[in-house]
JSON list of C-alpha atoms and ligand atoms in Angstrom, two decimals:
[
{"chain": "A", "resi": 1, "resn": "MET", "atom": "CA", "xyz": [14.00, -34.61, 27.61]},
{"chain": "A", "resi": 2, "resn": "PRO", "atom": "CA", "xyz": [12.38, -36.80, 30.30]},
{"chain": "A", "resi": 3, "resn": "PHE", "atom": "CA", "xyz": [9.94, -39.35, 28.93]},
{"chain": "A", "resi": 4, "resn": "ALA", "atom": "CA", "xyz": [7.71, -42.22, 30.02]},
{"chain": "A", "resi": 5, "resn": "ILE", "atom": "CA", "xyz": [6.79, -45.36, 28.08]},
{"chain": "A", "resi": 6, "resn": "THR", "atom": "CA", "xyz": [3.07, -46.05, 27.79]},
{"chain": "A", "resi": 7, "resn": "PRO", "atom": "CA", "xyz": [1.19, -48.80, 25.96]},
{"chain": "A", "resi": 8, "resn": "PHE", "atom": "CA", "xyz": [-1.19, -47.96, 23.11]},
{"chain": "A", "resi": 9, "resn": "THR", "atom": "CA", "xyz": [-3.96, -49.84, 21.36]},
{"chain": "A", "resi": 10, "resn": "LEU", "atom": "CA", "xyz": [-5.91, -49.15, 18.20]},
{"chain": "A", "resi": 11, "resn": "THR", "atom": "CA", "xyz": [-8.61, -47.43, 20.24]},
{"chain": "A", "resi": 12, "resn": "ASP", "atom": "CA", "xyz": [-6.17, -44.64, 21.21]},
{"chain": "A", "resi": 13, "resn": "ASP", "atom": "CA", "xyz": [-5.63, -41.50, 19.13]},
{"chain": "A", "resi": 14, "resn": "LEU", "atom": "CA", "xyz": [-3.08, -42.80, 16.61]},
{"chain": "A", "resi": 15, "resn": "ALA", "atom": "CA", "xyz": [-2.43, -39.42, 14.95]},
{"chain": "A", "resi": 16, "resn": "PRO", "atom": "CA", "xyz": [0.43, -38.29, 17.26]},
{"chain": "A", "resi": 17, "resn": "ILE", "atom": "CA", "xyz": [1.98, -41.76, 17.16]},
{"chain": "A", "resi": 18, "resn": "ILE", "atom": "CA", "xyz": [1.93, -41.81, 13.38]},
{"chain": "A", "resi": 19, "resn": "ALA", "atom": "CA", "xyz": [3.28, -38.24, 13.27]},
{"chain": "A", "resi": 20, "resn": "ALA", "atom": "CA", "xyz": [6.25, -39.33, 15.42]},
{"chain": "A", "resi": 21, "resn": "TRP", "atom": "CA", "xyz": [6.81, -42.30, 13.10]},
{"chain": "A", "resi": 22, "resn": "ARG", "atom": "CA", "xyz": [6.85, -39.96, 10.09]},
{"chain": "A", "resi": 23, "resn": "ASP", "atom": "CA", "xyz": [9.48, -37.73, 11.70]},
{"chain": "A", "resi": 24, "resn": "ALA", "atom": "CA", "xyz": [11.59, -40.74, 12.73]},
{"chain": "A", "resi": 25, "resn": "PHE", "atom": "CA", "xyz": [11.58, -42.34, 9.27]},
{"chain": "A", "resi": 26, "resn": "ARG", "atom": "CA", "xyz": [11.92, -39.13, 7.27]},
{"chain": "A", "resi": 27, "resn": "ASP", "atom": "CA", "xyz": [15.63, -39.39, 6.43]},
{"chain": "A", "resi": 28, "resn": "PRO", "atom": "CA", "xyz": [17.41, -41.92, 4.19]},
{"chain": "A", "resi": 29, "resn": "PRO", "atom": "CA", "xyz": [17.95, -44.82, 4.15]},
{"chain": "A", "resi": 30, "resn": "SER", "atom": "CA", "xyz": [14.29, -45.15, 5.18]},
{"chain": "A", "resi": 31, "resn": "SER", "atom": "CA", "xyz": [12.10, -45.55, 2.14]},
{"chain": "A", "resi": 32, "resn": "TYR", "atom": "CA", "xyz": [9.27, -43.06, 1.91]},
{"chain": "A", "resi": 33, "resn": "ARG", "atom": "CA", "xyz": [5.92, -44.39, 2.97]},
{"chain": "A", "resi": 34, "resn": "SER", "atom": "CA", "xyz": [2.84, -42.24, 3.39]},
{"chain": "A", "resi": 35, "resn": "LEU", "atom": "CA", "xyz": [0.99, -41.61, 6.64]},
{"chain": "A", "resi": 36, "resn": "ALA", "atom": "CA", "xyz": [-1.97, -43.51, 5.23]},
{"chain": "A", "resi": 37, "resn": "ASP", "atom": "CA", "xyz": [0.32, -46.48, 4.60]},
{"chain": "A", "resi": 38, "resn": "LEU", "atom": "CA", "xyz": [1.36, -46.69, 8.23]},
{"chain": "A", "resi": 39, "resn": "GLU", "atom": "CA", "xyz": [-2.14, -46.16, 9.52]},
{"chain": "A", "resi": 40, "resn": "ASP", "atom": "CA", "xyz": [-3.45, -48.97, 7.27]},
{"chain": "A", "resi": 41, "resn": "GLN", "atom": "CA", "xyz": [-0.57, -51.21, 8.28]},
{"chain": "A", "resi": 42, "resn": "LEU", "atom": "CA", "xyz": [-1.13, -50.50, 11.99]},
{"chain": "A", "resi": 43, "resn": "ARG", "atom": "CA", "xyz": [-4.84, -51.18, 11.73]},
{"chain": "A", "resi": 44, "resn": "TRP", "atom": "CA", "xyz": [-4.13, -54.45, 9.89]},
{"chain": "A", "resi": 45, "resn": "HIS", "atom": "CA", "xyz": [-1.37, -55.60, 12.28]},
{"chain": "A", "resi": 46, "resn": "GLY", "atom": "CA", "xyz": [-3.56, -54.55, 15.19]},
{"chain": "A", "resi": 47, "resn": "THR", "atom": "CA", "xyz": [-5.81, -57.51, 14.36]},
{"chain": "A", "resi": 48, "resn": "PHE", "atom": "CA", "xyz": [-2.91, -60.00, 14.68]},
{"chain": "A", "resi": 49, "resn": "PRO", "atom": "CA", "xyz": [-2.62, -62.18, 17.79]},
{"chain": "A", "resi": 50, "resn": "GLY", "atom": "CA", "xyz": [-0.47, -60.67, 20.52]},
{"chain": "A", "resi": 51, "resn": "PHE", "atom": "CA", "xyz": [-0.57, -57.12, 19.11]},
{"chain": "A", "resi": 52, "resn": "THR", "atom": "CA", "xyz": [1.23, -54.81, 21.55]},
{"chain": "A", "resi": 53, "resn": "GLY", "atom": "CA", "xyz": [2.21, -51.18, 21.03]},
{"chain": "A", "resi": 54, "resn": "VAL", "atom": "CA", "xyz": [4.26, -48.76, 23.13]},
{"chain": "A", "resi": 55, "resn": "ALA", "atom": "CA", "xyz": [4.99, -45.05, 22.79]},
{"chain": "A", "resi": 56, "resn": "ALA", "atom": "CA", "xyz": [7.54, -42.80, 24.49]},
{"chain": "A", "resi": 57, "resn": "ARG", "atom": "CA", "xyz": [5.87, -39.61, 25.67]},
{"chain": "A", "resi": 58, "resn": "GLU", "atom": "CA", "xyz": [7.57, -36.49, 26.91]},
{"chain": "A", "resi": 59, "resn": "THR", "atom": "CA", "xyz": [6.74, -36.29, 30.60]},
{"chain": "A", "resi": 60, "resn": "THR", "atom": "CA", "xyz": [5.45, -32.73, 30.81]},
{"chain": "A", "resi": 61, "resn": "SER", "atom": "CA", "xyz": [3.78, -32.17, 27.43]},
{"chain": "A", "resi": 62, "resn": "GLY", "atom": "CA", "xyz": [2.77, -35.76, 26.62]},
{"chain": "A", "resi": 63, "resn": "ALA", "atom": "CA", "xyz": [4.22, -35.30, 23.11]},
{"chain": "A", "resi": 64, "resn": "VAL", "atom": "CA", "xyz": [5.06, -38.60, 21.43]},
{"chain": "A", "resi": 65, "resn": "LEU", "atom": "CA", "xyz": [8.83, -38.98, 20.99]},
{"chain": "A", "resi": 66, "resn": "GLY", "atom": "CA", "xyz": [8.92, -42.52, 19.67]},
{"chain": "A", "resi": 67, "resn": "MET", "atom": "CA", "xyz": [7.00, -45.69, 19.06]},
{"chain": "A", "resi": 68, "resn": "THR", "atom": "CA", "xyz": [7.19, -49.36, 18.26]},
{"chain": "A", "resi": 69, "resn": "TYR", "atom": "CA", "xyz": [4.78, -52.26, 18.14]},
{"chain": "A", "resi": 70, "resn": "GLY", "atom": "CA", "xyz": [4.69, -55.95, 17.41]},
{"chain": "A", "resi": 71, "resn": "PHE", "atom": "CA", "xyz": [2.67, -59.16, 17.34]},
{"chain": "A", "resi": 72, "resn": "SER", "atom": "CA", "xyz": [3.02, -62.93, 17.56]},
{"chain": "A", "resi": 73, "resn": "ASN", "atom": "CA", "xyz": [4.55, -64.61, 14.50]},
{"chain": "A", "resi": 74, "resn": "ARG", "atom": "CA", "xyz": [2.11, -67.18, 13.14]},
{"chain": "A", "resi": 75, "resn": "PRO", "atom": "CA", "xyz": [2.15, -69.39, 10.01]},
{"chain": "A", "resi": 76, "resn": "GLY", "atom": "CA", "xyz": [0.27, -67.72, 7.16]},
{"chain": "A", "resi": 77, "resn": "GLN", "atom": "CA", "xyz": [1.60, -64.25, 7.89]},
{"chain": "A", "resi": 78, "resn": "TRP", "atom": "CA", "xyz": [3.50, -62.65, 4.99]},
{"chain": "A", "resi": 79, "resn": "TRP", "atom": "CA", "xyz": [6.68, -61.74, 6.92]},
{"chain": "A", "resi": 80, "resn": "ARG", "atom": "CA", "xyz": [6.83, -64.93, 8.98]},
{"chain": "A", "resi": 81, "resn": "ASP", "atom": "CA", "xyz": [6.45, -67.22, 5.98]},
{"chain": "A", "resi": 82, "resn": "ARG", "atom": "CA", "xyz": [9.21, -65.50, 3.98]},
{"chain": "A", "resi": 83, "resn": "VAL", "atom": "CA", "xyz": [11.65, -65.60, 6.88]},
{"chain": "A", "resi": 84, "resn": "ALA", "atom": "CA", "xyz": [10.75, -69.26, 7.54]},
{"chain": "A", "resi": 85, "resn": "ALA", "atom": "CA", "xyz": [11.52, -70.12, 3.91]},
{"chain": "A", "resi": 86, "resn": "ALA", "atom": "CA", "xyz": [14.88, -68.35, 4.19]},
{"chain": "A", "resi": 87, "resn": "ILE", "atom": "CA", "xyz": [16.04, -69.99, 7.45]},
{"chain": "A", "resi": 88, "resn": "GLY", "atom": "CA", "xyz": [14.66, -73.50, 6.83]},
{"chain": "A", "resi": 89, "resn": "PRO", "atom": "CA", "xyz": [12.58, -75.79, 9.03]},
{"chain": "A", "resi": 90, "resn": "GLN", "atom": "CA", "xyz": [15.09, -76.39, 11.86]},
{"chain": "A", "resi": 91, "resn": "GLN", "atom": "CA", "xyz": [15.77, -72.73, 12.53]},
{"chain": "A", "resi": 92, "resn": "THR", "atom": "CA", "xyz": [12.09, -71.94, 12.03]},
{"chain": "A", "resi": 93, "resn": "GLN", "atom": "CA", "xyz": [11.22, -74.28, 14.87]},
{"chain": "A", "resi": 94, "resn": "ALA", "atom": "CA", "xyz": [13.95, -72.90, 17.12]},
{"chain": "A", "resi": 95, "resn": "LEU", "atom": "CA", "xyz": [13.50, -69.22, 16.35]},
{"chain": "A", "resi": 96, "resn": "LEU", "atom": "CA", "xyz": [10.16, -68.47, 14.76]},
{"chain": "A", "resi": 97, "resn": "ASP", "atom": "CA", "xyz": [7.58, -70.89, 16.09]},
{"chain": "A", "resi": 98, "resn": "ASP", "atom": "CA", "xyz": [7.22, -69.18, 19.48]},
{"chain": "A", "resi": 99, "resn": "SER", "atom": "CA", "xyz": [8.34, -65.67, 18.65]},
{"chain": "A", "resi": 100, "resn": "PHE", "atom": "CA", "xyz": [7.36, -62.03, 18.51]},
{"chain": "A", "resi": 101, "resn": "CYS", "atom": "CA", "xyz": [7.81, -59.70, 15.54]},
{"chain": "A", "resi": 102, "resn": "LEU", "atom": "CA", "xyz": [9.01, -56.17, 16.40]},
{"chain": "A", "resi": 103, "resn": "MET", "atom": "CA", "xyz": [7.99, -53.45, 13.94]},
{"chain": "A", "resi": 104, "resn": "GLU", "atom": "CA", "xyz": [8.60, -49.78, 13.14]},
{"chain": "A", "resi": 105, "resn": "LEU", "atom": "CA", "xyz": [10.88, -48.72, 15.99]},
{"chain": "A", "resi": 106, "resn": "GLY", "atom": "CA", "xyz": [11.37, -44.99, 15.54]},
{"chain": "A", "resi": 107, "resn": "VAL", "atom": "CA", "xyz": [12.38, -42.03, 17.70]},
{"chain": "A", "resi": 108, "resn": "VAL", "atom": "CA", "xyz": [11.87, -38.43, 16.54]},
{"chain": "A", "resi": 109, "resn": "ARG", "atom": "CA", "xyz": [15.09, -36.81, 15.42]},
{"chain": "A", "resi": 110, "resn": "ALA", "atom": "CA", "xyz": [15.07, -34.23, 18.24]},
{"chain": "A", "resi": 111, "resn": "ALA", "atom": "CA", "xyz": [14.94, -36.90, 20.95]},
{"chain": "A", "resi": 112, "resn": "ARG", "atom": "CA", "xyz": [17.65, -39.33, 19.84]},
{"chain": "A", "resi": 113, "resn": "ARG", "atom": "CA", "xyz": [20.56, -40.71, 21.89]},
{"chain": "A", "resi": 114, "resn": "GLN", "atom": "CA", "xyz": [18.64, -40.28, 25.15]},
{"chain": "A", "resi": 115, "resn": "GLY", "atom": "CA", "xyz": [17.69, -43.90, 25.64]},
{"chain": "A", "resi": 116, "resn": "ALA", "atom": "CA", "xyz": [14.14, -43.71, 24.24]},
{"chain": "A", "resi": 117, "resn": "ALA", "atom": "CA", "xyz": [14.58, -46.56, 21.74]},
{"chain": "A", "resi": 118, "resn": "ARG", "atom": "CA", "xyz": [16.26, -48.76, 24.33]},
{"chain": "A", "resi": 119, "resn": "ALA", "atom": "CA", "xyz": [13.37, -48.08, 26.76]},
{"chain": "A", "resi": 120, "resn": "LEU", "atom": "CA", "xyz": [10.72, -48.68, 24.06]},
{"chain": "A", "resi": 121, "resn": "VAL", "atom": "CA", "xyz": [12.16, -52.06, 23.07]},
{"chain": "A", "resi": 122, "resn": "ALA", "atom": "CA", "xyz": [12.61, -53.14, 26.70]},
{"chain": "A", "resi": 123, "resn": "ALA", "atom": "CA", "xyz": [8.99, -52.20, 27.48]},
{"chain": "A", "resi": 124, "resn": "LEU", "atom": "CA", "xyz": [7.64, -53.94, 24.40]},
{"chain": "A", "resi": 125, "resn": "LEU", "atom": "CA", "xyz": [9.58, -57.16, 25.02]},
{"chain": "A", "resi": 126, "resn": "ALA", "atom": "CA", "xyz": [8.52, -57.16, 28.67]},
{"chain": "A", "resi": 127, "resn": "ARG", "atom": "CA", "xyz": [4.84, -57.00, 27.63]},
{"chain": "A", "resi": 128, "resn": "GLN", "atom": "CA", "xyz": [4.87, -59.85, 25.11]},
{"chain": "A", "resi": 129, "resn": "PRO", "atom": "CA", "xyz": [4.84, -63.58, 26.05]},
{"chain": "A", "resi": 130, "resn": "HIS", "atom": "CA", "xyz": [7.40, -65.19, 23.69]},
{"chain": "A", "resi": 131, "resn": "PRO", "atom": "CA", "xyz": [10.97, -66.33, 24.52]},
{"chain": "A", "resi": 132, "resn": "CYS", "atom": "CA", "xyz": [12.37, -64.79, 21.36]},
{"chain": "A", "resi": 133, "resn": "ALA", "atom": "CA", "xyz": [11.81, -61.63, 19.33]},
{"chain": "A", "resi": 134, "resn": "LEU", "atom": "CA", "xyz": [12.71, -61.03, 15.68]},
{"chain": "A", "resi": 135, "resn": "LEU", "atom": "CA", "xyz": [12.76, -58.07, 13.34]},
{"chain": "A", "resi": 136, "resn": "SER", "atom": "CA", "xyz": [13.91, -57.11, 9.88]},
{"chain": "A", "resi": 137, "resn": "MET", "atom": "CA", "xyz": [15.66, -53.92, 8.92]},
{"chain": "A", "resi": 138, "resn": "GLN", "atom": "CA", "xyz": [17.06, -52.56, 5.66]},
{"chain": "A", "resi": 139, "resn": "SER", "atom": "CA", "xyz": [20.67, -53.75, 5.47]},
{"chain": "A", "resi": 140, "resn": "ASP", "atom": "CA", "xyz": [21.94, -50.24, 4.71]},
{"chain": "A", "resi": 141, "resn": "ASN", "atom": "CA", "xyz": [20.50, -48.72, 7.92]},
{"chain": "A", "resi": 142, "resn": "ARG", "atom": "CA", "xyz": [23.77, -48.07, 9.78]},
{"chain": "A", "resi": 143, "resn": "SER", "atom": "CA", "xyz": [22.31, -46.28, 12.81]},
{"chain": "A", "resi": 144, "resn": "GLY", "atom": "CA", "xyz": [19.62, -48.92, 13.23]},
{"chain": "A", "resi": 145, "resn": "ARG", "atom": "CA", "xyz": [22.24, -51.64, 12.96]},
{"chain": "A", "resi": 146, "resn": "ASN", "atom": "CA", "xyz": [24.43, -49.90, 15.56]},
{"chain": "A", "resi": 147, "resn": "PHE", "atom": "CA", "xyz": [21.44, -49.54, 17.87]},
{"chain": "A", "resi": 148, "resn": "TYR", "atom": "CA", "xyz": [20.37, -53.19, 17.67]},
{"chain": "A", "resi": 149, "resn": "LEU", "atom": "CA", "xyz": [23.91, -54.58, 18.01]},
{"chain": "A", "resi": 150, "resn": "ALA", "atom": "CA", "xyz": [24.49, -52.30, 21.02]},
{"chain": "A", "resi": 151, "resn": "THR", "atom": "CA", "xyz": [21.32, -53.50, 22.72]},
{"chain": "A", "resi": 152, "resn": "GLY", "atom": "CA", "xyz": [21.68, -57.28, 22.60]},
{"chain": "A", "resi": 153, "resn": "TRP", "atom": "CA", "xyz": [20.26, -58.20, 19.19]},
{"chain": "A", "resi": 154, "resn": "GLN", "atom": "CA", "xyz": [22.06, -60.66, 16.91]},
{"chain": "A", "resi": 155, "resn": "ILE", "atom": "CA", "xyz": [21.92, -60.96, 13.15]},
{"chain": "A", "resi": 156, "resn": "VAL", "atom": "CA", "xyz": [20.34, -64.23, 11.97]},
{"chain": "A", "resi": 157, "resn": "ILE", "atom": "CA", "xyz": [20.41, -63.52, 8.21]},
{"chain": "A", "resi": 158, "resn": "GLU", "atom": "CA", "xyz": [22.22, -60.76, 6.34]},
{"chain": "A", "resi": 159, "resn": "LYS", "atom": "CA", "xyz": [20.87, -59.22, 3.15]},
{"chain": "A", "resi": 160, "resn": "MET", "atom": "CA", "xyz": [17.74, -61.35, 2.89]},
{"chain": "A", "resi": 161, "resn": "SER", "atom": "CA", "xyz": [15.52, -60.82, -0.13]},
{"chain": "A", "resi": 162, "resn": "PHE", "atom": "CA", "xyz": [11.78, -60.45, 0.45]},
{"chain": "A", "resi": 163, "resn": "GLY", "atom": "CA", "xyz": [11.26, -60.61, -3.30]},
{"chain": "A", "resi": 164, "resn": "ALA", "atom": "CA", "xyz": [11.53, -58.51, -6.43]},
{"chain": "A", "resi": 165, "resn": "GLY", "atom": "CA", "xyz": [11.45, -54.78, -5.77]},
{"chain": "A", "resi": 166, "resn": "TYR", "atom": "CA", "xyz": [12.58, -55.05, -2.14]},
{"chain": "A", "resi": 167, "resn": "LEU", "atom": "CA", "xyz": [15.92, -53.78, -0.89]},
{"chain": "A", "resi": 168, "resn": "PRO", "atom": "CA", "xyz": [18.01, -56.31, 1.08]},
{"chain": "A", "resi": 169, "resn": "TYR", "atom": "CA", "xyz": [17.02, -56.72, 4.73]},
{"chain": "A", "resi": 170, "resn": "ASP", "atom": "CA", "xyz": [18.91, -58.12, 7.74]},
{"chain": "A", "resi": 171, "resn": "ILE", "atom": "CA", "xyz": [16.98, -60.29, 10.19]},
{"chain": "A", "resi": 172, "resn": "PHE", "atom": "CA", "xyz": [17.80, -59.81, 13.88]},
{"chain": "A", "resi": 173, "resn": "GLN", "atom": "CA", "xyz": [16.79, -61.86, 16.89]},
{"chain": "A", "resi": 174, "resn": "HIS", "atom": "CA", "xyz": [16.80, -61.21, 20.63]},
{"chain": "A", "resi": 175, "resn": "PRO", "atom": "CA", "xyz": [16.21, -63.81, 23.34]},
{"chain": "A", "resi": 176, "resn": "VAL", "atom": "CA", "xyz": [13.74, -62.64, 25.99]},
{"chain": "A", "resi": 177, "resn": "SER", "atom": "CA", "xyz": [14.34, -63.89, 29.53]},
{"chain": "A", "resi": 178, "resn": "LEU", "atom": "CA", "xyz": [11.48, -64.41, 31.95]},
{"chain": "A", "resi": 179, "resn": "THR", "atom": "CA", "xyz": [12.92, -61.85, 34.33]},
{"chain": "A", "resi": 180, "resn": "GLY", "atom": "CA", "xyz": [13.63, -59.13, 31.79]},
{"chain": "A", "resi": 181, "resn": "THR", "atom": "CA", "xyz": [15.07, -58.44, 28.37]},
{"chain": "B", "resi": 1, "resn": "LIG", "atom": "C1", "xyz": [17.67, -46.28, 15.55]},
{"chain": "B", "resi": 1, "resn": "LIG", "atom": "C2", "xyz": [16.87, -45.39, 16.51]},
{"chain": "B", "resi": 1, "resn": "LIG", "atom": "C3", "xyz": [15.50, -46.02, 16.80]},
{"chain": "B", "resi": 1, "resn": "LIG", "atom": "C4", "xyz": [17.67, -45.25, 17.84]},
{"chain": "B", "resi": 1, "resn": "LIG", "atom": "O1", "xyz": [16.89, -44.46, 18.73]},
{"chain": "B", "resi": 1, "resn": "LIG", "atom": "P1", "xyz": [17.55, -43.70, 19.99]},
{"chain": "B", "resi": 1, "resn": "LIG", "atom": "O2", "xyz": [16.46, -43.36, 20.94]},
{"chain": "B", "resi": 1, "resn": "LIG", "atom": "O3", "xyz": [18.42, -42.59, 19.52]},
{"chain": "B", "resi": 1, "resn": "LIG", "atom": "O4", "xyz": [18.49, -44.85, 20.60]},
{"chain": "B", "resi": 1, "resn": "LIG", "atom": "P2", "xyz": [19.01, -44.95, 22.12]},
{"chain": "B", "resi": 1, "resn": "LIG", "atom": "O5", "xyz": [19.26, -43.58, 22.66]},
{"chain": "B", "resi": 1, "resn": "LIG", "atom": "O6", "xyz": [18.10, -45.83, 22.92]},
{"chain": "B", "resi": 1, "resn": "LIG", "atom": "O7", "xyz": [20.41, -45.69, 21.87]},
{"chain": "B", "resi": 1, "resn": "LIG", "atom": "C5", "xyz": [20.86, -46.79, 22.64]},
{"chain": "B", "resi": 1, "resn": "LIG", "atom": "C6", "xyz": [22.25, -47.17, 22.14]},
{"chain": "B", "resi": 1, "resn": "LIG", "atom": "O8", "xyz": [22.20, -47.61, 20.76]},
{"chain": "B", "resi": 1, "resn": "LIG", "atom": "C7", "xyz": [23.37, -47.14, 20.06]},
{"chain": "B", "resi": 1, "resn": "LIG", "atom": "N1", "xyz": [22.98, -46.18, 19.04]},
{"chain": "B", "resi": 1, "resn": "LIG", "atom": "C8", "xyz": [21.76, -45.59, 18.87]},
{"chain": "B", "resi": 1, "resn": "LIG", "atom": "N2", "xyz": [21.77, -44.77, 17.79]},
{"chain": "B", "resi": 1, "resn": "LIG", "atom": "C9", "xyz": [23.02, -44.84, 17.28]},
{"chain": "B", "resi": 1, "resn": "LIG", "atom": "C10", "xyz": [23.65, -44.21, 16.16]},
{"chain": "B", "resi": 1, "resn": "LIG", "atom": "N3", "xyz": [22.98, -43.35, 15.36]},
{"chain": "B", "resi": 1, "resn": "LIG", "atom": "N4", "xyz": [24.96, -44.50, 15.91]},
{"chain": "B", "resi": 1, "resn": "LIG", "atom": "C11", "xyz": [25.63, -45.37, 16.71]},
{"chain": "B", "resi": 1, "resn": "LIG", "atom": "N5", "xyz": [25.08, -46.00, 17.80]},
{"chain": "B", "resi": 1, "resn": "LIG", "atom": "C12", "xyz": [23.79, -45.73, 18.06]},
{"chain": "B", "resi": 1, "resn": "LIG", "atom": "C13", "xyz": [24.27, -46.49, 21.11]},
{"chain": "B", "resi": 1, "resn": "LIG", "atom": "O9", "xyz": [25.09, -47.51, 21.67]},
{"chain": "B", "resi": 1, "resn": "LIG", "atom": "C14", "xyz": [23.23, -46.01, 22.13]},
{"chain": "B", "resi": 1, "resn": "LIG", "atom": "O10", "xyz": [23.77, -45.84, 23.43]},
{"chain": "B", "resi": 1, "resn": "LIG", "atom": "P3", "xyz": [24.57, -44.44, 23.78]},
{"chain": "B", "resi": 1, "resn": "LIG", "atom": "O11", "xyz": [23.73, -43.30, 23.26]},
{"chain": "B", "resi": 1, "resn": "LIG", "atom": "O12", "xyz": [24.66, -44.50, 25.29]},
{"chain": "B", "resi": 1, "resn": "LIG", "atom": "O13", "xyz": [25.88, -44.53, 23.08]},
{"chain": "B", "resi": 1, "resn": "LIG", "atom": "C15", "xyz": [16.69, -43.94, 15.92]},
{"chain": "B", "resi": 1, "resn": "LIG", "atom": "O14", "xyz": [17.93, -43.47, 15.44]},
{"chain": "B", "resi": 1, "resn": "LIG", "atom": "C16", "xyz": [15.68, -43.87, 14.77]},
{"chain": "B", "resi": 1, "resn": "LIG", "atom": "O15", "xyz": [14.48, -43.66, 14.99]},
{"chain": "B", "resi": 1, "resn": "LIG", "atom": "N6", "xyz": [16.16, -44.03, 13.52]},
{"chain": "B", "resi": 1, "resn": "LIG", "atom": "C17", "xyz": [15.26, -43.95, 12.33]},
{"chain": "B", "resi": 1, "resn": "LIG", "atom": "C18", "xyz": [14.31, -45.12, 12.26]},
{"chain": "B", "resi": 1, "resn": "LIG", "atom": "C19", "xyz": [15.05, -46.43, 12.24]},
{"chain": "B", "resi": 1, "resn": "LIG", "atom": "O16", "xyz": [16.04, -46.57, 11.53]},
{"chain": "B", "resi": 1, "resn": "LIG", "atom": "N7", "xyz": [14.58, -47.41, 13.06]},
{"chain": "B", "resi": 1, "resn": "LIG", "atom": "C20", "xyz": [15.26, -48.71, 13.20]},
{"chain": "B", "resi": 1, "resn": "LIG", "atom": "C21", "xyz": [14.93, -49.64, 12.11]},
{"chain": "B", "resi": 1, "resn": "LIG", "atom": "S1", "xyz": [13.24, -50.12, 12.08]}
]
């Protein structure tokens, strides 16, 4: 299934991107979230500094096969401040202060193991300006863990708690070189 990676912004038609996200996150261990949830989250995160989104589109039909997006981590943001509290001031300075937060990487089930996620992450990291990227993922997501460990990410914290009612999450980081990912 040949595909191309293209950037998206909040002014694009988000419906096919959100539909691809729903297919990608349909199976356990992903927790169910509604389409409206993701759309609200995207529109909120789209106002953050450094917001960048990329989609994988099937070359002939243009169908969206996968997506991810991210933004600059800044003090005051919910995710950034919880991770900073967990890693402490020294690691916060080294890892978080000039970093990018990668969110919602998903590839539709019919298009997996064809390099789409690898290409999405490479394209996203190439478009953002920070020397380091971070993400969190549910600790019980085995395929996600295999993907990130196979593509150069390292675990910074295992089984972090974001608070009552949250499942444990692992925090991953990836250095970004100036010449590529
Ligand atoms: C995780 C996910 C994004 C991977 O997407 P993908 O397009 O299939 O991944 P790629 O084809 O780019 O895989 C690159 C490499 O990662 C590893 N990998 C990817 N999926 C894997 C799996 N299920 N099991 C083991 N290794 C895997 C392999 O080393 C693979 O290379 P190979 O196929 O040559 O062996 C996809 O399975 C998905 O959308 N899962 C549901 C959503 C999710 O969990 N997202 C991540 C957390 S936010």
